[in-house]
mmCIF file of C-alpha atoms in Angstrom:
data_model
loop_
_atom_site.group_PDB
_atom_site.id
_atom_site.type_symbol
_atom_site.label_atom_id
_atom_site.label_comp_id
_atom_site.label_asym_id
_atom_site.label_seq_id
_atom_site.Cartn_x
_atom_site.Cartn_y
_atom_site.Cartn_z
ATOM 1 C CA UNK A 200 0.000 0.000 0.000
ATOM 2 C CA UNK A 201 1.454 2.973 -0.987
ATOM 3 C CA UNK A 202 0.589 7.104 -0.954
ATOM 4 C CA UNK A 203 1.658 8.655 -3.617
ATOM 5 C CA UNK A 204 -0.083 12.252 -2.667
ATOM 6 C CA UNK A 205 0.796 15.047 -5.106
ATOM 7 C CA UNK A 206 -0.179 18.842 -5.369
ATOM 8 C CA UNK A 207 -1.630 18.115 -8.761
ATOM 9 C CA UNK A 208 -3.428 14.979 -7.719
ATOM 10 C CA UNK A 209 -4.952 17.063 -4.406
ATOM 11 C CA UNK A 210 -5.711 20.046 -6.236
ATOM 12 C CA UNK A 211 -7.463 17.906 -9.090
ATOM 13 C CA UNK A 212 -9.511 15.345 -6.765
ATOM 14 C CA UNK A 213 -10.463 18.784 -4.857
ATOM 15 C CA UNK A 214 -14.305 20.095 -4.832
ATOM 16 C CA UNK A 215 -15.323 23.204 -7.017
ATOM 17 C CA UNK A 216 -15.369 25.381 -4.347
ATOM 18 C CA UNK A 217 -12.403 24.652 -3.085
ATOM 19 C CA UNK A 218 -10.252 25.081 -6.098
ATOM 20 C CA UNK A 219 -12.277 28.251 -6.833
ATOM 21 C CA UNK A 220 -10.545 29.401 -3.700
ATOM 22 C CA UNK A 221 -6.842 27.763 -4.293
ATOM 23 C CA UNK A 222 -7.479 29.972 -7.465
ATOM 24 C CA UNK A 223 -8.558 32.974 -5.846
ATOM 25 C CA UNK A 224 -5.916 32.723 -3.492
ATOM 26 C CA UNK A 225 -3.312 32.099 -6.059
ATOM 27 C CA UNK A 226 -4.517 35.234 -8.387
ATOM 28 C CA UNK A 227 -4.336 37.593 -5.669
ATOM 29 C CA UNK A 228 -0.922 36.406 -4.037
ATOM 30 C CA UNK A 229 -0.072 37.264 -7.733
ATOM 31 C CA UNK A 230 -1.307 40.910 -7.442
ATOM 32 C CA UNK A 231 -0.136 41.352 -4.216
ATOM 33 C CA UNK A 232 3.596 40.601 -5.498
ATOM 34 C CA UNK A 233 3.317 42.557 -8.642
ATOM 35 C CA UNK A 234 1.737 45.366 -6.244
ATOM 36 C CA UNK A 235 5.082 44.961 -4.142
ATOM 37 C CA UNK A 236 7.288 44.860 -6.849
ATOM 38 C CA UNK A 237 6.055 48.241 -8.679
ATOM 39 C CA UNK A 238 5.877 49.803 -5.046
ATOM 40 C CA UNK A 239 9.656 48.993 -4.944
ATOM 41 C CA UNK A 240 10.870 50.410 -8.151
ATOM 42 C CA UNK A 241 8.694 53.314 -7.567
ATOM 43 C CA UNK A 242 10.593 54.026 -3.965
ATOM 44 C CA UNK A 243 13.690 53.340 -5.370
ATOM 45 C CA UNK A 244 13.254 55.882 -7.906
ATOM 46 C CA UNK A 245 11.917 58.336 -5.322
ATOM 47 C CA UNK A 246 15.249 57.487 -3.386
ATOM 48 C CA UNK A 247 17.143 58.674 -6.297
ATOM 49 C CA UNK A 248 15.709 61.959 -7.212
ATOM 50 C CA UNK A 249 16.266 62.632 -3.670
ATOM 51 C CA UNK A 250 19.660 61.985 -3.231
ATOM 52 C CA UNK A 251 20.602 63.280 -6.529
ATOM 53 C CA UNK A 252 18.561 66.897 -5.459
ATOM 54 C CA UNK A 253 19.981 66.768 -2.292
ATOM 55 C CA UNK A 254 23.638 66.393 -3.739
ATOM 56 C CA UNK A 255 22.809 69.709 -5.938
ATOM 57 C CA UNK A 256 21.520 71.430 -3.017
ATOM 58 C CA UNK A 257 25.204 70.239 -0.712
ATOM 59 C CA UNK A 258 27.426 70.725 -3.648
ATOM 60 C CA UNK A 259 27.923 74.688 -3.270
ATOM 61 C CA UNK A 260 25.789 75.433 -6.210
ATOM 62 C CA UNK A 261 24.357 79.230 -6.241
ATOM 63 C CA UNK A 262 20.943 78.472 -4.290
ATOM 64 C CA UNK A 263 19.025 81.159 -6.826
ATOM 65 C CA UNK A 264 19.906 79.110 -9.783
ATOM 66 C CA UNK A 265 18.714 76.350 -8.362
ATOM 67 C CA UNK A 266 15.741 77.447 -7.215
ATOM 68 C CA UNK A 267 15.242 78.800 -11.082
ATOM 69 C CA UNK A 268 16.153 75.323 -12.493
ATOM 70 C CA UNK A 269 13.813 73.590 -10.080
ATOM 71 C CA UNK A 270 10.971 76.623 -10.455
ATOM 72 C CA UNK A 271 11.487 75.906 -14.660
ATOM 73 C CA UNK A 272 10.093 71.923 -13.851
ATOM 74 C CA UNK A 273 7.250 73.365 -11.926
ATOM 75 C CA UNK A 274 5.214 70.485 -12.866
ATOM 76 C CA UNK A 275 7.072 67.249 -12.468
ATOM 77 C CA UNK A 276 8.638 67.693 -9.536
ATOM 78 C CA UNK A 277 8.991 65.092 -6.605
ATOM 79 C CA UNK A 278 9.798 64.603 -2.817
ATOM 80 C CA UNK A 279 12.700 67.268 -1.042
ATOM 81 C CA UNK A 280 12.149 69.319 -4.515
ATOM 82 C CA UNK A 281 8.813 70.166 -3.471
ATOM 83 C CA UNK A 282 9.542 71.063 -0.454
ATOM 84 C CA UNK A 283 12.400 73.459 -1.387
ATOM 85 C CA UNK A 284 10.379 75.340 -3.992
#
């Protein structure tokens, strides 16, 4: 007598309802990780502009001019940029 027990075999031999919910479960761990994974790339990003605007801003650099150059990109600015205009 032997078990030979696989995923396939329990997820086949299931009920309806219960696959329905193995498949739920399974299509929104799938959003959840894409969710996670944009939300990364979008922080990292936001991490960038930051540091690279903060380096500007600590480099020396003639505060009016900067103010200018960040007062030119009125509309797409982000994060300490904001804040300084």
């Amino acid at each position: 007598m032997t078990a030979d027990i696989s995923f396939v075999d329990l997820i086949l031999e299931a009920s309806l309802l219960v696959q329905l919910v193995m498949l739920i479960l399974l299509g929104m761990s799938v959003v959840s990780w894409a969710m996670i994974i944009k939300r990364s790339k979008v922080l990292k990003q936001a991490a960038k502009e930051s540091d690279e605007f903060e380096d500007k801003f600590w480099s020396g650099a003639d505060l009016s001019q900067i103010y200018q150059d960040v007062k030119k990109r009125k509309d797409d600015l982000s994060g300490t940029e904001e804040i300084f205009l």
